Amino acid sequence: MNAMGTHTDTRMQTQLASGEMLQILSYLEDCSDELDHTIELNAPNPVFRMALHVIKGHLEAKIVTPTSLIAAANVPYATASRRLKEMIDAGLIDQRPRTKSGKSFSMHPSDKMMDQWTRISGRVRRLTETYFGSGAKAAEDRDYYFGGSYMTARSIPPIQVLPEPLKVAGGIRVLVHGDPTFMVMENLKRQFEQVIGTQIHQRAFSIDRLREEALRNAERKASRYDIIALDLPWVGEFADKSVLMPLDDVIDVAAVDPADFHTAGWKAAHWGGRPYGVPAQTTPELLFYRRDLFAEAGLEPPGTTDQLLEAARRMHDPQKGRYGIAWNAARGTALGHTFLMTLADFGQPVLDLPEAAGGFDTDGLADRGYRVTIDTDKGLLAADFLMELLRYSPPDILSMSWYERVRPFAAGKIAMAYGYTLLAPYFELDPSSPAYGQTGYLPHPHGPGATNVAPVGGYVMGIPANLAPERVPAAAEALRVFTSPEAQKLFVQNGSRTNPRYSVASDAEVRRASPIFEAVDAMSWRDELQFWPRPPVPEITGIIQICGEEFHDMLRGLTAPRDALRRAQERAEALIHTTGPS
């Protein structure tokens, strides 16, 4: 995959984790080798050895041929051939044509074999703990297993290859954002190519360039991409401008299991009641805080904006090189997002949305009857809060954006930071980080009279409206694979800290990977995950830019908060008047 953009360096900062299943497989393989070479009259088990070989090839994304399987059996050729045929007849091994003639096949473990292997992996782990585990850690692991038996029973199996390779000229072409989760996809390129049976070509851009390229692609006669990733707030614009085709025109929506997605993430993929993408990342913006530093200071985790300011004041110690808090304050898109989310912390959206259970109703946005609500009493509270936050921030805060706010937190220079969960690998996967294993996760602290909100960000993946018709079926199937529970679990196992599905968050291996998943799952059940703070109307990108400019001038001391609110309100109203329906 050809990754482009300013943030692709993050791909090397995630540590690739070998799945527990692959570890157990290697353990059994080594045990089998020891038995074969130690006991003189021991006879190799060709079925067991071929099963190990085909599963290992699948997990490592290596092509397995009948010849290599027979060689792995460690018995005479004729015997291995017979056993291989028996395994195929029993439905344990699937064959997939490698050539158009159909005379050459690659070999893959079937659903039946993977199901059996998933069960035996759990049993082997428990047996080794029972007989060889010792000390508190082993007991803790056993308690975790039996205490979490419900989750383990719902464990998501490894991703399976498609029965038939996708037939599409030149492979699947994907346009994505250059963030850690999509870079995990790049690292797993070979495995996903094996799954779908064709090449994958991925281009990655920074957020603003991604939107520009997607809009430019929509003007071409035929799309250069089969699948496009888009930021959640762009859904209304991309639907309105026919950048994407409605998904219910090309796929069976029920097949992607809508009920399995976090409600806010799935609803955010809709415009006018129709889905235009499938969630690939659901990554709320949370408050990261150093649990160890809070404990040393005798502070409780902040639940309100006043408590947050007090904690930031207590933690702020520039003389020792430590600052209270970091956030998105760079001019333009970054600060614009911050203002909209801060406005939500005080209980108000940027548009006059009707109130609903859990927040505000966004179902009628496609009717275009909304108006801007920036210059309000709550808008002033939000602006004043940002001015106060500035006092306990690092000196370069006005140039900090998505990555810059989390890097100093990971380096131990910041006590708290607002950040998307997708950025957590910066410290969760770096044992040298002072924040490693010491970070707590909270929804945004709320202002007076408001409730906690975890503003949902992330990306959905959709199909360009101008994609050549003959490519659409393959694109739809690839989209299903990339957003499946099996793929999402694989992303987590390889360093991602985003997840759009309830089933993935309930998987025991996923929960062991990071406390983020349990925390976000709990926020979702408490209805704190919300996407109304950045309503996906066609004008939202312009509104965000306007806020990012006017409030940057405010933070620099060039305009007063009241003036910044008024100017932002007037400019946003003019934008909606210009772009709205006639």
Coordinates of C-alpha atoms in Angstrom, one line a residue:
M1 CA 0.0 0.0 0.0
N2 CA 1.3 3.4 -0.9
A3 CA 0.7 5.5 2.3
M4 CA 0.9 9.3 1.8
G5 CA 0.4 12.3 4.1
T6 CA 1.9 13.9 7.1
H7 CA 1.1 11.3 9.7
T8 CA 2.2 8.0 8.3
D9 CA 5.2 7.9 10.6
T10 CA 2.7 6.6 13.2
R11 CA 2.6 3.1 11.6
M12 CA 5.9 2.2 13.1
Q13 CA 4.9 3.3 16.6
T14 CA 2.4 0.5 17.0
Q15 CA 3.7 -2.8 18.3
L16 CA 2.4 -5.7 16.3
A17 CA 1.0 -8.4 18.6
S18 CA 1.0 -12.1 17.8
G19 CA -2.4 -13.5 18.4
E20 CA -2.9 -15.9 21.3
M21 CA -4.0 -18.5 18.9
L22 CA -0.7 -18.3 16.9
Q23 CA 1.2 -18.6 20.1
I24 CA -0.6 -21.8 21.2
L25 CA -0.2 -23.2 17.7
S26 CA 3.6 -22.7 17.8
Y27 CA 3.7 -24.2 21.3
L28 CA 1.9 -27.4 20.0
E29 CA 4.1 -27.5 17.0
D30 CA 7.2 -27.5 19.1
C31 CA 5.7 -30.1 21.4
S32 CA 4.9 -32.3 18.5
D33 CA 8.5 -32.0 17.2
E34 CA 9.9 -32.9 20.6
L35 CA 7.7 -36.0 20.8
D36 CA 8.6 -37.1 17.2
H37 CA 12.3 -36.8 17.9
T38 CA 12.4 -38.1 21.5
I39 CA 10.3 -41.3 21.4
E40 CA 11.8 -43.7 19.0
L41 CA 8.6 -45.6 18.1
N42 CA 6.4 -42.6 18.0
A43 CA 4.5 -42.1 14.6
P44 CA 3.8 -38.6 13.3
N45 CA 0.1 -37.6 13.1
P46 CA -0.2 -36.3 9.5
V47 CA -3.7 -34.8 10.0
F48 CA -2.6 -32.8 13.1
R49 CA 0.6 -31.6 11.4
M50 CA -1.3 -30.5 8.2
A51 CA -3.9 -28.8 10.4
L52 CA -1.1 -26.9 12.2
H53 CA 0.5 -25.9 8.9
V54 CA -2.7 -24.7 7.1
I55 CA -3.8 -22.6 10.2
K56 CA -0.4 -21.1 10.7
G57 CA -0.2 -20.2 7.0
H58 CA -3.6 -18.5 7.3
L59 CA -2.7 -16.5 10.4
E60 CA 0.6 -15.4 8.9
A61 CA -0.9 -14.6 5.5
K62 CA 1.2 -17.1 3.7
I63 CA 0.0 -19.1 0.7
V64 CA -0.4 -22.8 1.4
T65 CA -0.3 -25.2 -1.5
P66 CA -1.2 -28.9 -1.5
T67 CA 2.5 -29.7 -2.0
S68 CA 3.5 -27.7 1.1
L69 CA 0.8 -29.3 3.1
I70 CA 1.9 -32.8 2.1
A71 CA 5.4 -31.9 3.0
A72 CA 4.4 -30.7 6.4
A73 CA 2.7 -34.0 7.2
N74 CA 6.1 -35.7 7.8
V75 CA 4.8 -39.0 6.5
P76 CA 5.2 -40.8 3.1
Y77 CA 3.8 -38.9 0.1
A78 CA 1.0 -41.4 -0.6
T79 CA -0.1 -41.4 3.0
A80 CA -0.2 -37.7 3.3
S81 CA -2.1 -37.4 0.0
R82 CA -4.8 -39.7 1.3
R83 CA -5.1 -37.9 4.6
L84 CA -5.3 -34.5 2.8
K85 CA -8.2 -35.8 0.6
E86 CA -9.9 -37.0 3.8
M87 CA -9.6 -33.6 5.4
I88 CA -11.0 -31.9 2.3
D89 CA -13.9 -34.4 2.1
A90 CA -14.6 -33.8 5.8
G91 CA -14.9 -30.1 5.2
L92 CA -11.8 -29.1 7.3
I93 CA -9.9 -27.6 4.4
D94 CA -11.2 -25.3 1.6
Q95 CA -9.6 -25.0 -1.8
R96 CA -9.6 -21.8 -3.7
P97 CA -8.5 -21.5 -7.4
R98 CA -5.3 -19.6 -7.9
T99 CA -5.6 -19.4 -11.7
K100 CA -8.3 -18.9 -14.2
S101 CA -7.9 -22.5 -15.4
G102 CA -8.8 -23.7 -12.0
K103 CA -6.0 -26.3 -12.1
S104 CA -4.0 -24.7 -9.3
F105 CA -5.4 -24.2 -5.7
S106 CA -4.4 -22.5 -2.5
M107 CA -5.5 -24.3 0.7
H108 CA -7.3 -22.6 3.6
P109 CA -8.7 -23.7 6.9
S110 CA -12.5 -23.9 6.7
D111 CA -14.9 -22.4 9.2
K112 CA -15.4 -25.8 10.7
M113 CA -11.6 -26.2 11.3
M114 CA -11.2 -22.7 12.7
D115 CA -14.1 -23.2 15.1
Q116 CA -12.6 -26.4 16.3
W117 CA -9.2 -24.7 16.6
T118 CA -10.6 -21.8 18.6
R119 CA -12.1 -24.2 21.1
I120 CA -8.9 -26.2 21.5
S121 CA -6.8 -23.1 21.9
G122 CA -8.8 -22.1 24.9
R123 CA -8.6 -25.6 26.4
V124 CA -4.8 -25.8 25.9
R125 CA -4.3 -22.4 27.6
R126 CA -6.4 -23.5 30.6
L127 CA -4.6 -26.8 30.8
T128 CA -1.1 -25.2 30.8
E129 CA -2.2 -22.7 33.4
T130 CA -3.6 -25.5 35.5
Y131 CA -0.6 -27.7 35.4
F132 CA 2.3 -25.3 35.0
G133 CA 0.9 -21.9 36.2
S134 CA 2.0 -20.6 39.6
G135 CA 1.8 -17.5 41.7
A136 CA -0.7 -14.8 41.9
K137 CA -0.5 -13.9 38.2
A138 CA -1.6 -17.3 37.0
A139 CA -4.4 -17.4 39.5
E140 CA -5.5 -14.0 38.4
D141 CA -5.6 -15.1 34.8
R142 CA -7.7 -18.1 35.7
D143 CA -10.1 -16.0 37.7
Y144 CA -10.3 -13.6 34.7
Y145 CA -11.2 -16.5 32.4
F146 CA -13.8 -18.0 34.6
G147 CA -15.2 -14.6 35.6
G148 CA -15.3 -13.7 31.9
S149 CA -16.7 -16.9 30.6
Y150 CA -19.6 -15.2 29.0
M151 CA -17.3 -13.0 26.9
T152 CA -15.0 -15.8 26.0
A153 CA -18.0 -17.9 24.8
R154 CA -18.6 -15.0 22.3
S155 CA -15.0 -14.9 21.3
I156 CA -14.5 -13.7 17.7
P157 CA -12.7 -16.2 15.5
P158 CA -9.8 -15.3 13.2
I159 CA -10.8 -13.7 9.9
Q160 CA -11.5 -16.2 7.1
V161 CA -10.6 -16.1 3.5
L162 CA -13.5 -15.7 1.0
P163 CA -14.6 -18.9 -0.7
E164 CA -14.0 -17.2 -4.1
P165 CA -11.4 -14.5 -4.7
L166 CA -12.7 -11.1 -5.7
K167 CA -12.6 -10.6 -9.5
V168 CA -11.7 -7.0 -10.1
A169 CA -9.1 -5.6 -12.5
G170 CA -6.1 -4.2 -10.8
G171 CA -7.2 -5.1 -7.3
I172 CA -9.1 -3.1 -4.7
R173 CA -8.2 0.6 -4.4
V174 CA -8.8 2.4 -1.1
L175 CA -8.5 6.0 0.0
V176 CA -8.0 6.5 3.7
H177 CA -6.8 8.9 6.5
G178 CA -3.2 8.5 7.6
D179 CA -3.9 7.6 11.2
P180 CA -2.7 4.7 13.3
T181 CA -5.8 2.5 12.7
F182 CA -5.6 2.7 8.9
M183 CA -1.8 2.2 9.1
V184 CA -2.5 -1.0 10.9
M185 CA -4.5 -2.0 7.7
E186 CA -1.4 -1.2 5.8
N187 CA 0.8 -3.4 8.0
L188 CA -1.8 -6.2 7.5
K189 CA -1.9 -5.7 3.7
R190 CA -0.7 -9.2 2.9
Q191 CA -3.1 -10.9 5.2
F192 CA -6.1 -9.0 3.8
E193 CA -5.0 -9.6 0.2
Q194 CA -5.1 -13.3 1.0
V195 CA -8.5 -13.0 2.6
I196 CA -10.1 -11.2 -0.5
G197 CA -7.9 -13.0 -3.1
T198 CA -6.7 -9.8 -4.9
Q199 CA -4.3 -7.0 -4.4
I200 CA -5.0 -3.9 -2.2
H201 CA -3.8 -0.5 -3.1
Q202 CA -4.2 2.1 -0.3
R203 CA -3.5 5.8 -0.4
A204 CA -3.5 7.8 2.9
F205 CA -3.8 11.5 3.4
S206 CA -4.0 14.0 6.2
I207 CA -7.6 15.0 7.1
D208 CA -7.9 18.1 5.0
R209 CA -6.2 16.6 2.0
L210 CA -8.4 13.5 2.3
R211 CA -11.5 15.6 1.9
E212 CA -10.0 17.5 -1.0
E213 CA -9.1 14.3 -2.8
A214 CA -12.5 12.7 -2.2
L215 CA -14.3 15.7 -3.7
R216 CA -11.8 15.9 -6.6
N217 CA -12.4 12.2 -7.2
A218 CA -16.2 12.8 -7.4
E219 CA -15.6 15.1 -10.4
R220 CA -13.9 12.5 -12.4
K221 CA -15.7 10.5 -15.0
A222 CA -14.9 7.2 -13.2
S223 CA -13.7 6.9 -9.6
R224 CA -10.0 6.1 -9.0
Y225 CA -11.0 4.4 -5.7
D226 CA -13.3 1.5 -4.9
I227 CA -13.7 2.5 -1.3
I228 CA -13.3 5.9 0.4
A229 CA -13.0 6.6 4.1
L230 CA -14.6 9.8 5.3
D231 CA -14.7 11.7 8.6
L232 CA -18.1 11.4 10.2
P233 CA -19.1 15.1 9.9
W234 CA -18.7 14.9 6.1
V235 CA -21.5 12.4 5.6
G236 CA -24.1 15.1 4.9
E237 CA -21.9 16.9 2.4
F238 CA -20.8 13.8 0.6
A239 CA -24.4 12.6 0.3
D240 CA -25.7 16.0 -0.8
K241 CA -22.9 16.2 -3.5
S242 CA -23.4 12.6 -4.6
V243 CA -19.8 11.8 -3.7
L244 CA -21.0 8.4 -2.3
M245 CA -23.8 6.0 -3.4
P246 CA -26.4 5.0 -0.8
L247 CA -25.3 1.7 0.6
D248 CA -28.7 0.2 0.5
D249 CA -28.6 0.4 -3.3
V250 CA -25.6 -2.0 -3.5
I251 CA -25.5 -4.2 -0.4
D252 CA -27.9 -6.0 1.9
V253 CA -27.5 -3.7 4.9
A254 CA -28.7 -6.4 7.3
A255 CA -25.6 -8.4 6.3
V256 CA -23.3 -5.9 8.1
D257 CA -25.4 -6.3 11.3
P258 CA -26.3 -2.7 12.1
A259 CA -27.3 -3.6 15.7
D260 CA -23.7 -4.6 16.4
F261 CA -22.4 -1.1 15.9
H262 CA -22.2 1.6 18.6
T263 CA -25.5 3.5 18.1
A264 CA -23.9 6.9 17.6
G265 CA -21.4 5.6 15.1
W266 CA -24.1 3.8 13.0
K267 CA -26.5 6.8 13.1
A268 CA -23.7 9.1 12.0
A269 CA -23.3 7.2 8.8
H270 CA -26.8 8.2 7.7
W271 CA -28.2 11.1 5.8
G272 CA -31.9 11.5 5.1
G273 CA -32.6 8.1 6.7
R274 CA -30.2 6.2 4.3
P275 CA -26.7 4.8 5.1
Y276 CA -23.8 6.1 3.1
G277 CA -21.1 4.1 4.8
V278 CA -20.2 1.4 7.3
P279 CA -18.3 2.5 10.4
A280 CA -14.6 1.5 10.2
Q281 CA -13.6 3.5 13.3
T282 CA -15.6 4.7 16.2
T283 CA -13.2 6.8 18.2
P284 CA -14.7 9.2 20.7
E285 CA -12.7 12.2 22.0
L286 CA -12.0 11.5 25.7
L287 CA -10.1 13.1 28.5
F288 CA -6.8 11.3 29.1
Y289 CA -5.4 11.8 32.6
R290 CA -2.4 10.5 34.5
R291 CA -3.9 8.3 37.3
D292 CA -0.5 8.2 39.2
L293 CA -0.1 12.0 39.2
F294 CA -3.7 12.5 40.4
A295 CA -3.2 9.9 43.2
E296 CA 0.0 11.7 44.3
A297 CA -1.8 15.0 44.4
G298 CA -4.9 13.5 46.2
L299 CA -7.2 14.6 43.3
E300 CA -10.3 12.8 42.1
P301 CA -10.8 12.4 38.3
P302 CA -12.6 15.5 37.1
G303 CA -16.3 15.2 36.3
T304 CA -17.1 18.9 35.7
T305 CA -15.4 21.7 33.8
D306 CA -14.7 23.5 37.2
Q307 CA -13.1 20.4 38.5
L308 CA -11.1 20.1 35.3
L309 CA -9.8 23.7 35.6
E310 CA -8.9 23.1 39.3
A311 CA -7.0 19.9 38.4
A312 CA -5.2 21.6 35.5
R313 CA -4.2 24.4 37.9
R314 CA -2.9 22.0 40.5
M315 CA -0.9 20.0 37.9
H316 CA 0.5 23.0 36.1
D317 CA 4.2 23.4 37.0
P318 CA 6.1 25.0 34.2
Q319 CA 9.2 25.4 36.4
K320 CA 9.5 21.6 36.4
G321 CA 8.6 21.3 32.8
R322 CA 5.1 20.0 33.4
Y323 CA 1.8 21.5 32.1
G324 CA -1.8 21.0 33.2
I325 CA -3.5 20.1 29.9
A326 CA -3.1 19.8 26.1
W327 CA -5.9 20.2 23.5
N328 CA -6.6 21.1 19.9
A329 CA -5.9 24.8 19.7
A330 CA -4.2 25.2 16.3
R331 CA -5.9 27.7 14.0
G332 CA -8.5 26.3 11.6
T333 CA -9.9 22.8 11.6
A334 CA -8.3 21.7 14.9
L335 CA -9.5 24.5 17.1
G336 CA -12.9 24.5 15.3
H337 CA -13.5 21.0 16.4
T338 CA -12.5 21.9 20.0
F339 CA -15.0 24.8 20.1
L340 CA -17.9 22.6 18.9
M341 CA -17.1 19.9 21.4
T342 CA -16.6 22.5 24.2
L343 CA -20.0 24.0 23.3
A344 CA -21.4 20.5 23.7
D345 CA -19.8 20.2 27.1
F346 CA -22.0 23.1 28.2
G347 CA -25.1 21.4 26.8
Q348 CA -25.6 23.0 23.4
P349 CA -25.0 22.0 19.8
V350 CA -23.7 24.4 17.2
L351 CA -27.1 24.2 15.4
D352 CA -30.6 24.6 16.8
L353 CA -31.3 20.9 17.0
P354 CA -34.5 19.7 18.9
E355 CA -33.8 18.1 22.2
A356 CA -34.2 14.3 22.5
A357 CA -33.4 11.6 25.0
G358 CA -29.7 11.5 25.5
G359 CA -29.0 14.8 23.8
F360 CA -30.3 16.2 20.5
D361 CA -32.2 14.9 17.5
T362 CA -30.3 14.8 14.2
D363 CA -32.8 12.8 12.1
G364 CA -34.2 15.9 10.3
L365 CA -31.0 17.5 9.2
A366 CA -31.5 16.6 5.6
D367 CA -34.5 18.9 5.5
R368 CA -32.1 21.8 5.9
G369 CA -34.2 23.7 8.4
Y370 CA -31.5 24.4 10.9
R371 CA -29.8 27.6 12.0
V372 CA -26.6 28.5 13.7
T373 CA -26.4 28.8 17.5
I374 CA -22.9 30.1 18.3
D375 CA -23.5 33.5 19.8
T376 CA -25.4 32.4 22.9
D377 CA -25.0 32.4 26.7
K378 CA -23.7 28.9 26.6
G379 CA -21.4 29.9 23.7
L380 CA -19.9 32.5 26.0
L381 CA -19.4 29.9 28.8
A382 CA -17.6 27.8 26.3
A383 CA -15.4 30.6 25.1
D384 CA -14.6 31.7 28.6
F385 CA -13.7 28.1 29.5
L386 CA -11.2 27.9 26.6
M387 CA -9.6 31.2 27.8
E388 CA -9.2 29.7 31.3
L389 CA -7.8 26.5 29.9
L390 CA -5.2 28.5 28.0
R391 CA -3.6 29.5 31.4
Y392 CA -2.7 25.9 32.3
S393 CA -1.5 24.8 28.8
P394 CA 2.0 24.5 27.3
P395 CA 3.4 27.6 25.7
D396 CA 3.0 26.2 22.2
I397 CA -0.7 25.3 22.7
L398 CA -1.9 27.6 19.9
S399 CA -0.1 25.4 17.3
M400 CA -1.1 22.1 18.8
S401 CA -3.5 19.8 16.8
W402 CA -4.4 16.1 16.6
Y403 CA -1.0 14.5 17.2
E404 CA 0.9 17.3 18.9
R405 CA -1.4 17.3 21.9
V406 CA -0.9 13.6 22.6
R407 CA 2.9 13.3 22.0
P408 CA 3.8 15.5 25.0
F409 CA 1.3 13.6 27.1
A410 CA 3.0 10.4 26.2
A411 CA 6.4 12.0 27.0
G412 CA 5.2 12.8 30.5
K413 CA 5.1 16.6 30.1
I414 CA 1.3 16.9 30.3
A415 CA -0.9 15.7 33.1
M416 CA -4.2 15.7 31.0
A417 CA -5.0 15.8 27.3
Y418 CA -8.2 15.7 25.2
G419 CA -7.6 13.1 22.6
Y420 CA -9.3 10.5 20.3
T421 CA -8.9 6.9 21.3
L422 CA -7.1 6.2 18.0
L423 CA -4.1 8.2 19.4
A424 CA -3.7 6.0 22.5
P425 CA -1.1 3.8 20.9
Y426 CA 1.4 6.6 21.4
F427 CA 1.6 5.7 25.1
E428 CA -0.3 2.4 25.4
L429 CA 2.2 0.6 23.2
D430 CA 5.3 2.3 24.5
P431 CA 6.6 0.9 27.8
S432 CA 9.1 3.8 28.0
S433 CA 6.3 6.3 28.2
P434 CA 5.5 7.7 31.7
A435 CA 1.8 7.4 30.7
Y436 CA 2.2 3.7 29.9
G437 CA -0.3 1.8 32.1
Q438 CA -1.0 5.0 34.1
T439 CA -3.7 6.6 31.9
G440 CA -7.3 6.9 32.8
Y441 CA -10.1 7.6 30.3
L442 CA -13.1 9.8 30.9
P443 CA -15.9 11.4 28.8
H444 CA -15.6 15.2 28.5
P445 CA -16.3 16.9 31.9
H446 CA -19.5 18.8 31.7
G447 CA -20.5 22.4 32.5
P448 CA -23.3 23.6 34.8
G449 CA -26.6 21.9 34.1
A450 CA -25.2 19.7 31.3
T451 CA -24.3 16.0 31.2
N452 CA -21.2 14.1 30.3
V453 CA -20.6 13.7 26.5
A454 CA -18.0 11.7 24.7
P455 CA -18.1 13.3 21.2
V456 CA -17.9 10.6 18.6
G457 CA -15.3 10.9 15.9
G458 CA -13.9 8.4 13.4
Y459 CA -14.4 7.2 9.9
V460 CA -16.9 5.3 7.9
M461 CA -16.1 3.6 4.6
G462 CA -18.3 4.1 1.6
I463 CA -18.4 3.4 -2.2
P464 CA -18.0 6.3 -4.6
A465 CA -21.1 7.2 -6.6
N466 CA -19.0 7.3 -9.8
L467 CA -17.4 3.9 -9.4
A468 CA -17.6 1.8 -12.6
P469 CA -20.6 -0.6 -12.3
E470 CA -18.6 -3.7 -12.9
R471 CA -16.4 -2.9 -9.9
V472 CA -19.3 -2.3 -7.4
P473 CA -19.9 -5.9 -6.3
A474 CA -16.2 -6.5 -5.5
A475 CA -16.1 -3.1 -3.7
A476 CA -19.1 -4.0 -1.6
E477 CA -17.7 -7.4 -0.6
A478 CA -14.3 -5.8 0.3
L479 CA -16.1 -3.2 2.4
R480 CA -18.0 -5.9 4.3
V481 CA -14.7 -7.7 5.0
F482 CA -12.8 -4.6 6.1
T483 CA -15.5 -3.6 8.6
S484 CA -16.4 -7.1 9.9
P485 CA -16.0 -8.1 13.6
E486 CA -13.1 -10.4 12.6
A487 CA -11.2 -7.6 10.8
Q488 CA -11.9 -5.2 13.7
K489 CA -10.5 -7.6 16.2
L490 CA -7.4 -8.2 14.1
F491 CA -6.8 -4.4 14.0
V492 CA -7.0 -4.2 17.8
Q493 CA -4.6 -7.2 18.1
N494 CA -2.1 -5.2 16.0
G495 CA -2.3 -1.9 17.8
S496 CA -5.5 -0.1 16.9
R497 CA -7.4 1.5 19.7
T498 CA -10.7 2.2 17.9
N499 CA -13.6 -0.1 17.5
P500 CA -17.1 0.4 16.1
R501 CA -18.8 -2.8 17.3
Y502 CA -20.3 -4.1 20.5
S503 CA -19.3 -7.7 19.8
V504 CA -15.6 -6.7 19.4
A505 CA -15.6 -4.7 22.6
S506 CA -17.1 -7.8 24.4
D507 CA -14.3 -10.1 23.2
A508 CA -12.0 -11.2 26.0
E509 CA -8.8 -10.8 24.1
V510 CA -9.8 -7.3 23.0
R511 CA -10.6 -6.3 26.5
R512 CA -7.2 -7.6 27.7
A513 CA -5.5 -5.4 25.0
S514 CA -6.6 -2.1 26.5
P515 CA -8.8 -0.6 29.2
I516 CA -10.1 1.8 26.5
F517 CA -12.6 -0.7 25.1
E518 CA -14.3 -1.4 28.3
A519 CA -14.4 2.3 29.1
V520 CA -15.9 3.2 25.8
D521 CA -18.4 0.4 25.9
A522 CA -19.6 1.6 29.2
M523 CA -19.9 5.2 27.9
S524 CA -22.0 3.8 25.0
W525 CA -24.4 2.0 27.3
R526 CA -24.7 5.2 29.4
D527 CA -25.6 7.0 26.2
E528 CA -22.6 9.3 26.5
L529 CA -21.3 8.6 23.0
Q530 CA -22.9 11.3 20.9
F531 CA -22.3 12.6 17.4
W532 CA -24.6 15.7 17.6
P533 CA -21.7 17.9 18.8
R534 CA -20.5 17.9 15.2
P535 CA -23.7 17.5 13.2
P536 CA -22.9 16.1 9.7
V537 CA -24.6 18.9 7.7
P538 CA -23.1 19.9 4.3
E539 CA -21.8 23.2 5.8
I540 CA -20.1 21.7 8.8
T541 CA -16.6 21.8 7.4
G542 CA -17.0 25.6 6.7
I543 CA -18.5 26.2 10.2
I544 CA -15.6 24.3 11.8
Q545 CA -13.1 26.4 9.8
I546 CA -14.8 29.7 10.8
C547 CA -14.8 28.8 14.5
G548 CA -11.2 27.7 14.2
E549 CA -10.2 31.1 12.8
E550 CA -12.3 33.4 15.0
F551 CA -11.6 31.7 18.3
H552 CA -7.9 31.5 17.5
D553 CA -7.9 35.3 17.3
M554 CA -9.7 35.3 20.7
L555 CA -7.1 33.0 22.3
R556 CA -4.3 35.2 20.9
G557 CA -5.9 38.3 22.5
L558 CA -6.8 40.0 19.3
T559 CA -10.6 39.9 19.9
A560 CA -12.8 39.6 23.0
P561 CA -14.9 36.5 23.6
R562 CA -18.2 38.4 22.8
D563 CA -16.7 39.7 19.5
A564 CA -15.4 36.3 18.5
L565 CA -18.8 34.8 19.1
R566 CA -20.6 37.5 17.1
R567 CA -18.2 37.2 14.2
A568 CA -18.4 33.4 14.1
Q569 CA -22.2 33.6 14.2
E570 CA -22.4 36.1 11.4
R571 CA -20.0 34.2 9.1
A572 CA -21.6 30.8 9.7
E573 CA -25.1 32.3 9.0
A574 CA -23.8 33.8 5.8
L575 CA -22.3 30.4 4.8
I576 CA -25.6 28.5 5.4
H577 CA -27.6 31.2 3.5
T578 CA -25.2 30.9 0.6
T579 CA -25.2 27.1 0.4
G580 CA -28.7 26.3 1.6
P581 CA -31.6 25.3 -0.7
S582 CA -33.2 28.0 -2.7

